[in-house]
Short mmCIF file of C-alpha atoms and ligand atoms in Angstrom, two decimals:
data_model
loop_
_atom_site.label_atom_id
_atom_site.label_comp_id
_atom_site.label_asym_id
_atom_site.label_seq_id
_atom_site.Cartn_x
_atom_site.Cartn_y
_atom_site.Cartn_z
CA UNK A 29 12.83 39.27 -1.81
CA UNK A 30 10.54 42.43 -2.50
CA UNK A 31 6.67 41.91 -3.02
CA UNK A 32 5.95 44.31 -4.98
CA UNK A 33 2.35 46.07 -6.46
CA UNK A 34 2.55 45.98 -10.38
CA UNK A 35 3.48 49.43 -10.73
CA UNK A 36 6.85 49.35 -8.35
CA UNK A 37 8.21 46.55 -10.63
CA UNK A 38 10.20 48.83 -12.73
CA UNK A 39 12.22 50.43 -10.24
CA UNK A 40 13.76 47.46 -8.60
CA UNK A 41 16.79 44.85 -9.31
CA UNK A 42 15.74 42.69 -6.59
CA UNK A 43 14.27 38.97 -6.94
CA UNK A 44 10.89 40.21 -6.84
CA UNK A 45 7.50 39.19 -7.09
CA UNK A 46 5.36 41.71 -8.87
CA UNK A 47 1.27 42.36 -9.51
CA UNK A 48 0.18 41.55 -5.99
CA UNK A 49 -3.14 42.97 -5.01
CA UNK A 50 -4.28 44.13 -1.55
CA UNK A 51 -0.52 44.46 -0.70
CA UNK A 52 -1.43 47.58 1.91
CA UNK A 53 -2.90 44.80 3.87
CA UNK A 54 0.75 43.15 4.44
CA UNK A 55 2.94 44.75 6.80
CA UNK A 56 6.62 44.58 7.45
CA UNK A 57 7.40 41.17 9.30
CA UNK A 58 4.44 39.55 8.07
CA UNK A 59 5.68 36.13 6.24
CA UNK A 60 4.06 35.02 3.31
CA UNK A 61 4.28 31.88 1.17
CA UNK A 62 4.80 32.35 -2.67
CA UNK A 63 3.07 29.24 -4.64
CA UNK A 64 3.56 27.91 -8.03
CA UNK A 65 0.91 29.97 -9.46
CA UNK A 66 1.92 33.34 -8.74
CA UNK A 67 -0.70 33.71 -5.62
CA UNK A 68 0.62 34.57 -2.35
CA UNK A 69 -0.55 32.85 1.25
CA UNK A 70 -0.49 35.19 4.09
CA UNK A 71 1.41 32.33 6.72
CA UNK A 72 2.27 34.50 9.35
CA UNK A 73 0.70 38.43 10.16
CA UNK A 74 2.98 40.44 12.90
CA UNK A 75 -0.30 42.71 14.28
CA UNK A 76 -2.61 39.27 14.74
CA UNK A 77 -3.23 37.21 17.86
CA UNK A 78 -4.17 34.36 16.45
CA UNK A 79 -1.10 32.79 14.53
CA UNK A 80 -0.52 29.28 14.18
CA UNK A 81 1.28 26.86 12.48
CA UNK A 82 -0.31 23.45 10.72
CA UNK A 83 1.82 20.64 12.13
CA UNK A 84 -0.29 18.46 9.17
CA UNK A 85 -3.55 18.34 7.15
CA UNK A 86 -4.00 14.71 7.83
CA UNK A 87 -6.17 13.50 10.95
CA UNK A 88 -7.38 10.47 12.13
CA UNK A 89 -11.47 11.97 12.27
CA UNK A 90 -13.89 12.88 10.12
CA UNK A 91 -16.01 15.30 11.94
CA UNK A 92 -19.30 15.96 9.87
CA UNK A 93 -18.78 20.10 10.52
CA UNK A 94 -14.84 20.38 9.95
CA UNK A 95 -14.09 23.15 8.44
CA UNK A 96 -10.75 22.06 6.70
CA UNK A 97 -11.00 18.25 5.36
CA UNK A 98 -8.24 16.35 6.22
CA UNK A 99 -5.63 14.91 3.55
CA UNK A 100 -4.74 10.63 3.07
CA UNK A 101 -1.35 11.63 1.93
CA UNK A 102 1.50 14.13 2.59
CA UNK A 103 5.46 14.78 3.37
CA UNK A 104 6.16 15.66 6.57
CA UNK A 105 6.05 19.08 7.04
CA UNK A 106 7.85 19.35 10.32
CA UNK A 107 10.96 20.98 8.01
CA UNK A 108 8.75 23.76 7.04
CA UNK A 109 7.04 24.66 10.22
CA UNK A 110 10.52 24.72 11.77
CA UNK A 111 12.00 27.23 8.57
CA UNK A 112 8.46 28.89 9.07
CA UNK A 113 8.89 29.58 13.04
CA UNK A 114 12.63 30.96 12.62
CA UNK A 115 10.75 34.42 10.41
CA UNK A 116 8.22 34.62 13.27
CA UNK A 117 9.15 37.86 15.46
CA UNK A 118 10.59 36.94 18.89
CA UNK A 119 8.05 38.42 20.52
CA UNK A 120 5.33 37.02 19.34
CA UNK A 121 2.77 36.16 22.26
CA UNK A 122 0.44 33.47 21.53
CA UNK A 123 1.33 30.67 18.87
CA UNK A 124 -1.08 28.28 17.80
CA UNK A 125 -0.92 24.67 16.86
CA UNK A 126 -3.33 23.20 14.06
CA UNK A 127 -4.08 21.03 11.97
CA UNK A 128 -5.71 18.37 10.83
CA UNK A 129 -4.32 16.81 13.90
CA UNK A 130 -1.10 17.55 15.32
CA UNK A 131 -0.08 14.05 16.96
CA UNK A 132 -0.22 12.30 14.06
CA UNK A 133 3.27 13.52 13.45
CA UNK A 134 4.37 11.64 16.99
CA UNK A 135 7.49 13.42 18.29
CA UNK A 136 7.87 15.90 15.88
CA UNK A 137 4.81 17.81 17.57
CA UNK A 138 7.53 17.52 20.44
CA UNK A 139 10.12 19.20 18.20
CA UNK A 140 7.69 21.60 17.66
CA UNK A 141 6.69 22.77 21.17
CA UNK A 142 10.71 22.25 22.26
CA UNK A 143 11.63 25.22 19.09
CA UNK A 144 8.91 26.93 20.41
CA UNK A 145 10.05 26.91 23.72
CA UNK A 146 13.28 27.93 23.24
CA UNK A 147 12.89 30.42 20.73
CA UNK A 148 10.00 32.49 21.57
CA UNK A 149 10.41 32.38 25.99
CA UNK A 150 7.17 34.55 25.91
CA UNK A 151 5.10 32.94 23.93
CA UNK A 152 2.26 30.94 24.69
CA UNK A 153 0.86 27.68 22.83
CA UNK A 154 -2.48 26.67 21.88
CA UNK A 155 -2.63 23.10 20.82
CA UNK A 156 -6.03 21.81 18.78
CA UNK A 157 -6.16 17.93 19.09
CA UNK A 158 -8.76 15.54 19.47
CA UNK A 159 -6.89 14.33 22.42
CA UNK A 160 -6.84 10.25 21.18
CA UNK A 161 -3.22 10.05 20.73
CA UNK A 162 -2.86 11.20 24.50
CA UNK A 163 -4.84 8.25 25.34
CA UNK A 164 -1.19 6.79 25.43
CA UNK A 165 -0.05 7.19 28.68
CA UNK A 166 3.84 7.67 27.20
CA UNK A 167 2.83 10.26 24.66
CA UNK A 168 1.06 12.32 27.16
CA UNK A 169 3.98 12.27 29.26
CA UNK A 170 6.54 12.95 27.02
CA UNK A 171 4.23 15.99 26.14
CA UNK A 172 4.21 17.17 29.43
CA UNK A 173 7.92 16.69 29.95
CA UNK A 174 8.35 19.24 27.31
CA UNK A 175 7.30 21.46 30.44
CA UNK A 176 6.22 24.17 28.72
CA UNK A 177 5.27 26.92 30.71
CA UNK A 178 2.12 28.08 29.20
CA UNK A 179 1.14 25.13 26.68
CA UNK A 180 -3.12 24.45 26.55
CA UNK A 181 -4.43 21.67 24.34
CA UNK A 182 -7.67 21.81 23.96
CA UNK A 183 -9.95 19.04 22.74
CA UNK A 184 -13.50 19.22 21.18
CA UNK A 185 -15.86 16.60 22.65
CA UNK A 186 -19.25 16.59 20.98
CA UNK A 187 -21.54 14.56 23.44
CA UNK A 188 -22.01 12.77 26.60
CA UNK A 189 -23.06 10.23 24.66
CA UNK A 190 -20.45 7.84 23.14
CA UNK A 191 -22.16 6.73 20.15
CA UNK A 192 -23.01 10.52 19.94
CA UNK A 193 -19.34 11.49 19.87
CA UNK A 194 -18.37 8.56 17.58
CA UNK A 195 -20.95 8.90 14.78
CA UNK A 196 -20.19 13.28 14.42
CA UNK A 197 -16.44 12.58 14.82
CA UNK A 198 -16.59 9.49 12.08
CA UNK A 199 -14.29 7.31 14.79
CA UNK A 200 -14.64 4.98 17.07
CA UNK A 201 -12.78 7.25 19.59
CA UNK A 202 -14.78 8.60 22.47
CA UNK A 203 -13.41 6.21 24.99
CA UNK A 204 -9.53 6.75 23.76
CA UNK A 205 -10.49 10.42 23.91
CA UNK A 206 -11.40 10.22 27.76
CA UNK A 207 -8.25 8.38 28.86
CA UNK A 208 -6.67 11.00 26.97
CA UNK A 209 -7.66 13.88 28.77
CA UNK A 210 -7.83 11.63 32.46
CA UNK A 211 -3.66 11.04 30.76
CA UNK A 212 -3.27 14.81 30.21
CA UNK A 213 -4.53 15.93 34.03
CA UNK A 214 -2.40 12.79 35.29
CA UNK A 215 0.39 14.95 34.01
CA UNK A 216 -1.34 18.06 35.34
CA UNK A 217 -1.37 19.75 31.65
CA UNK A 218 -3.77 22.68 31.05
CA UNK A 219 -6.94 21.01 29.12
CA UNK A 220 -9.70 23.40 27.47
CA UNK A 221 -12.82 21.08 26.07
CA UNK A 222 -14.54 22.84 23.04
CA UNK A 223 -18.23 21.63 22.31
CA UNK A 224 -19.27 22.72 18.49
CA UNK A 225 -23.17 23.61 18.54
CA UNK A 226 -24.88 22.37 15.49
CA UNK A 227 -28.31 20.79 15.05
CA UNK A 228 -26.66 17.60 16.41
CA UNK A 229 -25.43 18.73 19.77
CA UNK A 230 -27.40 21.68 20.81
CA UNK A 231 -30.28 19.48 22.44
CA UNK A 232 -28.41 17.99 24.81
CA UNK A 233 -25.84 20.78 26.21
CA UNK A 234 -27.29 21.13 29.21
CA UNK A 235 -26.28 17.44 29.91
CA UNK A 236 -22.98 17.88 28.29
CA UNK A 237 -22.25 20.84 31.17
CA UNK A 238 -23.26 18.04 33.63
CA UNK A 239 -21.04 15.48 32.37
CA UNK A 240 -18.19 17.79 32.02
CA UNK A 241 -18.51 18.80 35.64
CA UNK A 242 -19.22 15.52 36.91
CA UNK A 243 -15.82 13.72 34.92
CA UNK A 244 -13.73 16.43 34.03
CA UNK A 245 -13.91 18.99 37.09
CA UNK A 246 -9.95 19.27 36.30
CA UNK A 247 -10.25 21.43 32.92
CA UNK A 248 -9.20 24.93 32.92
CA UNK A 249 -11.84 26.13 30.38
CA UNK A 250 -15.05 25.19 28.39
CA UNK A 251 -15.78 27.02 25.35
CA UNK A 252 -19.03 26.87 23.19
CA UNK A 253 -18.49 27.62 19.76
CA UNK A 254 -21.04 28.56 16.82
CA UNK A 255 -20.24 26.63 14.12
CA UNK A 256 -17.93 27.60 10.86
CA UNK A 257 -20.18 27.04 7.95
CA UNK A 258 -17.27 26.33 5.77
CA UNK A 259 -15.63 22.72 4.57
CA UNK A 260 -17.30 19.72 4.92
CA UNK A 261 -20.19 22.05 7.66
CA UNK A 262 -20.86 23.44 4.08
CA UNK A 263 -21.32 20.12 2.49
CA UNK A 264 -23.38 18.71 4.75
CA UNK A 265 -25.21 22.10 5.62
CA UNK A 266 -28.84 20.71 6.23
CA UNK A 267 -27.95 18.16 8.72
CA UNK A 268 -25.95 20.65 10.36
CA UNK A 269 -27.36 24.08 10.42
CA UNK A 270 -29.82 25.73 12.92
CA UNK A 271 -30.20 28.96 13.60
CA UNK A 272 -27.91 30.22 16.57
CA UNK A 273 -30.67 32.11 18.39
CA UNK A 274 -32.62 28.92 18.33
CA UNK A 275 -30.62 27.29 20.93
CA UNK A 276 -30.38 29.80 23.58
CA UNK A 277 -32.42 27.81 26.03
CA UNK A 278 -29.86 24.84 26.05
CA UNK A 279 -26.95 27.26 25.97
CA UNK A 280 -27.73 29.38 28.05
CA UNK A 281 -28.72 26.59 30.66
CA UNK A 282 -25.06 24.40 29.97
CA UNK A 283 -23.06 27.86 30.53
CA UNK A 284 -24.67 29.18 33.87
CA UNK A 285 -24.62 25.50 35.18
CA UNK A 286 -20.85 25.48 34.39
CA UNK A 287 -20.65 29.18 35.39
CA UNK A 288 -22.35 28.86 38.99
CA UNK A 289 -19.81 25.96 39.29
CA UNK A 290 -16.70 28.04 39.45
CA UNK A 291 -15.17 26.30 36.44
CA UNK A 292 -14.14 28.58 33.33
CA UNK A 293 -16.44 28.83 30.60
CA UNK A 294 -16.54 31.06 27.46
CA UNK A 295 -18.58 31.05 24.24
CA UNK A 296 -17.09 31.84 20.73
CA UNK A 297 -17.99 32.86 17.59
CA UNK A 298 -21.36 34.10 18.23
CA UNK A 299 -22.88 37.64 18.16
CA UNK A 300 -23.73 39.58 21.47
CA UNK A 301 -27.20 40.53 20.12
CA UNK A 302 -28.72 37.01 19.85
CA UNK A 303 -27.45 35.54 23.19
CA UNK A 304 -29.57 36.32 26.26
CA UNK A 305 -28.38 39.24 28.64
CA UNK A 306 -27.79 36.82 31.22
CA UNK A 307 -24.71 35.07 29.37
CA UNK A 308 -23.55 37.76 27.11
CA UNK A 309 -20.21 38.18 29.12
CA UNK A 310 -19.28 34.76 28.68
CA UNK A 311 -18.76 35.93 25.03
CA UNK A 312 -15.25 35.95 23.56
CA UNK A 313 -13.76 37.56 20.42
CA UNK A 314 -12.53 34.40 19.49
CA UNK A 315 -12.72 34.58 15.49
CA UNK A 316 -9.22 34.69 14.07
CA UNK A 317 -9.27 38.52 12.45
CA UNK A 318 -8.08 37.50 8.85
CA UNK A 319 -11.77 35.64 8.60
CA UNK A 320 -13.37 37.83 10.90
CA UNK A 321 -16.15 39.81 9.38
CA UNK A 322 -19.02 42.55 10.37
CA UNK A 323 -22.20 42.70 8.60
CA UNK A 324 -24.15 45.64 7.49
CA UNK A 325 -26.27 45.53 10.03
CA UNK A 326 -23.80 46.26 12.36
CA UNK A 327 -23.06 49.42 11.77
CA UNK A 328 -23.91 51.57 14.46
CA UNK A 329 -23.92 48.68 16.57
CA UNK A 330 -22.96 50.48 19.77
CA UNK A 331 -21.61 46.55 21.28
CA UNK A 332 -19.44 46.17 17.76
CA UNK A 333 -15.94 46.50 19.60
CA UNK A 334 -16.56 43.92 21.85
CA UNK A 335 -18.67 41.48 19.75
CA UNK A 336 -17.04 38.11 17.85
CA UNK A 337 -18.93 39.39 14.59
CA UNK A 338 -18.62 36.66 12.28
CA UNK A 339 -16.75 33.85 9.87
CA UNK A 340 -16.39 35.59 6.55
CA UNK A 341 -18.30 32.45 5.63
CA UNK A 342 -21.21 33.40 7.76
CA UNK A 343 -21.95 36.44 4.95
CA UNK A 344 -24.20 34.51 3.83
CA UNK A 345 -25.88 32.10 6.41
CA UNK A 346 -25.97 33.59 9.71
CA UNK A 347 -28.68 34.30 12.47
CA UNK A 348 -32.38 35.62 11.09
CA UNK A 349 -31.98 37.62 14.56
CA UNK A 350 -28.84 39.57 13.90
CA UNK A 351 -29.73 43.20 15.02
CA UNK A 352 -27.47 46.36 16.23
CA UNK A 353 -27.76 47.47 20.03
CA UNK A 354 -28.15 51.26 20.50
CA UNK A 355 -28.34 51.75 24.71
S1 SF4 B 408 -25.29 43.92 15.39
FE1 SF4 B 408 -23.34 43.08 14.74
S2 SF4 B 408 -21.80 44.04 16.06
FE2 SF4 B 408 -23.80 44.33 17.01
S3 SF4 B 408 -24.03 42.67 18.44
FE3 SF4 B 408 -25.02 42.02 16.52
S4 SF4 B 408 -23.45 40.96 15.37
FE4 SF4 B 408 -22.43 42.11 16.99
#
């Protein structure tokens, strides 16, 4: 099938979809999903690092910041992702796994990883789960007898706190999320933990760092993410939002703690000139590039190759302290 700008239309006889905008920004191999109403979704981009599939938009948590609301209702789309996969290029090197949350469609996740497996040898696999369905010990297993070679799920956990955890996650699940990842290094599976920084979890990060090392000494990495402000973060913005540069202290004291520690810690999604010297290189360029924005005052910015930037929903609510670095 050709997609096609408006004014190519005439000279084709192909089944064709016509009057696309922005189509210099597609690229040959790129995979793209034609809707109902004429619009195009960009599903898979050959140049990016960050593609994923969405295993389903249902999830079993209502986070108060989650940036894509789960669904009550859908069909399975196991079919798709599997029809979706077989146009990836072979040699794609990192393939992520999203959702809502992936487990909730039980072995198919499996049928997943296994097509994965065998169809793209190189790749790696990033799975995003809350980590409660791995609180059963047969599900975690079955996951790692999949045996992937390079397979990391990582697993946000909001608090050291339970009730904490519970009341931003809208669940009951702290406890089942624990035995999940104690199931998961039973099974000696590569674990990440992500703690989301918001106005609710900033203050106590420096206790978080000490719980992590304390219970979960066995993780591979720790990121620290600034906050999408997009979904259901936008809806419930006030409760949410404080400025990133206004929790330096507490980050900065959670990631050296973790850092002098010898275990693996990043931060994503913020911007190199707000975070103290002293943990700037524990910042990653971690924003997925088709929502990855610079502002204007970033031109010039002589740290702009190397900095996150931001969410292209961050245009408009970002850091009062965003400034460009000239050395
Ligand atoms: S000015 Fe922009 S590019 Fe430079 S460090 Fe800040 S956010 Fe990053």
């Amino acid at each position: 099938m050709a997609v096609l700008t408006d004014t190519e239309v005439q000279n084709t006889n192909q089944l064709t979809v016509a009057n696309i905008q922005q189509l210099s920004e597609l690229n040959e191999g790129d995979v793209v999903l034609i809707n109902p109403d004429g619009s195009i979704s960009v599903l898979y981009e050959i140049q990016s690092l960050h593609n994923a599939i969405m295993a389903t938009e249902r999830c079993n948590h209502r986070c108060i910041m989650c940036p894509q609301p789960p669904i009550l209702q859908e069909k399975d789309k196991t079919d798709f992702n599997l029809k979706l996969l077989s146009l990836f290029d072979k040699n794609t090197k990192g393939i992520g796994i999203t959702g809502g949350e992936p487990t909730l469609i039980g072995d198919n996740l499996l049928v997943l990883i296994e097509y994965i497996k065998k169809h793209f040898p190189t790749s790696s696999i990033s799975l995003l789960s809350n980590g409660v369905k791995f609180a059963d010990y047969k599900y975690a297993q079955k996951l790692a007898l999949t045996m992937h070679r390079d397979l990391q799920i990582d697993i946000p956990i909001f608090s050291d706190i339970d009730t904490e955890h519970n009341r931003i996650v809208g669940a009951n699940t702290f406890y089942k999320t624990i035995y999940g990842l104690y199931n998961l290094a039973k099974f000696r599976q590569k674990i990440g933990l992500r703690i989301v920084v918001h106005k609710q979890t900033y203050k106590r990060l420096p206790q978080m760092a000490e719980f992590i090392y304390r219970n979960f000494p066995f993780v591979f990495h720790v990121a620290f993410m600034q906050m999408e402000t997009t979904g259901l973060a936008e809806q419930n913005i006030d409760e949410l939002w404080i400025d990133p540069y206004d929790y330096n202290n507490e980050l900065e004291e959670a990631v050296l703690n973790l850092a002098r520690r010898n275990m693996n810690v990043s931060i994503y999604n913020s911007q190199l000139c707000i975070l103290p010297e002293s943990i700037r290189n524990y910042a990653k360029q971690s924003i997925s590039d088709w929502k990855n924005i610079y502002l204007a005052e970033c031109d010039g910015c002589e740290l702009k190759w190397e900095c996150a930037g931001f969410f292209a929903s961050a245009e408009n609510r970002h850091s009062n302290k965003i400034q460009r670095i000239t050395i």
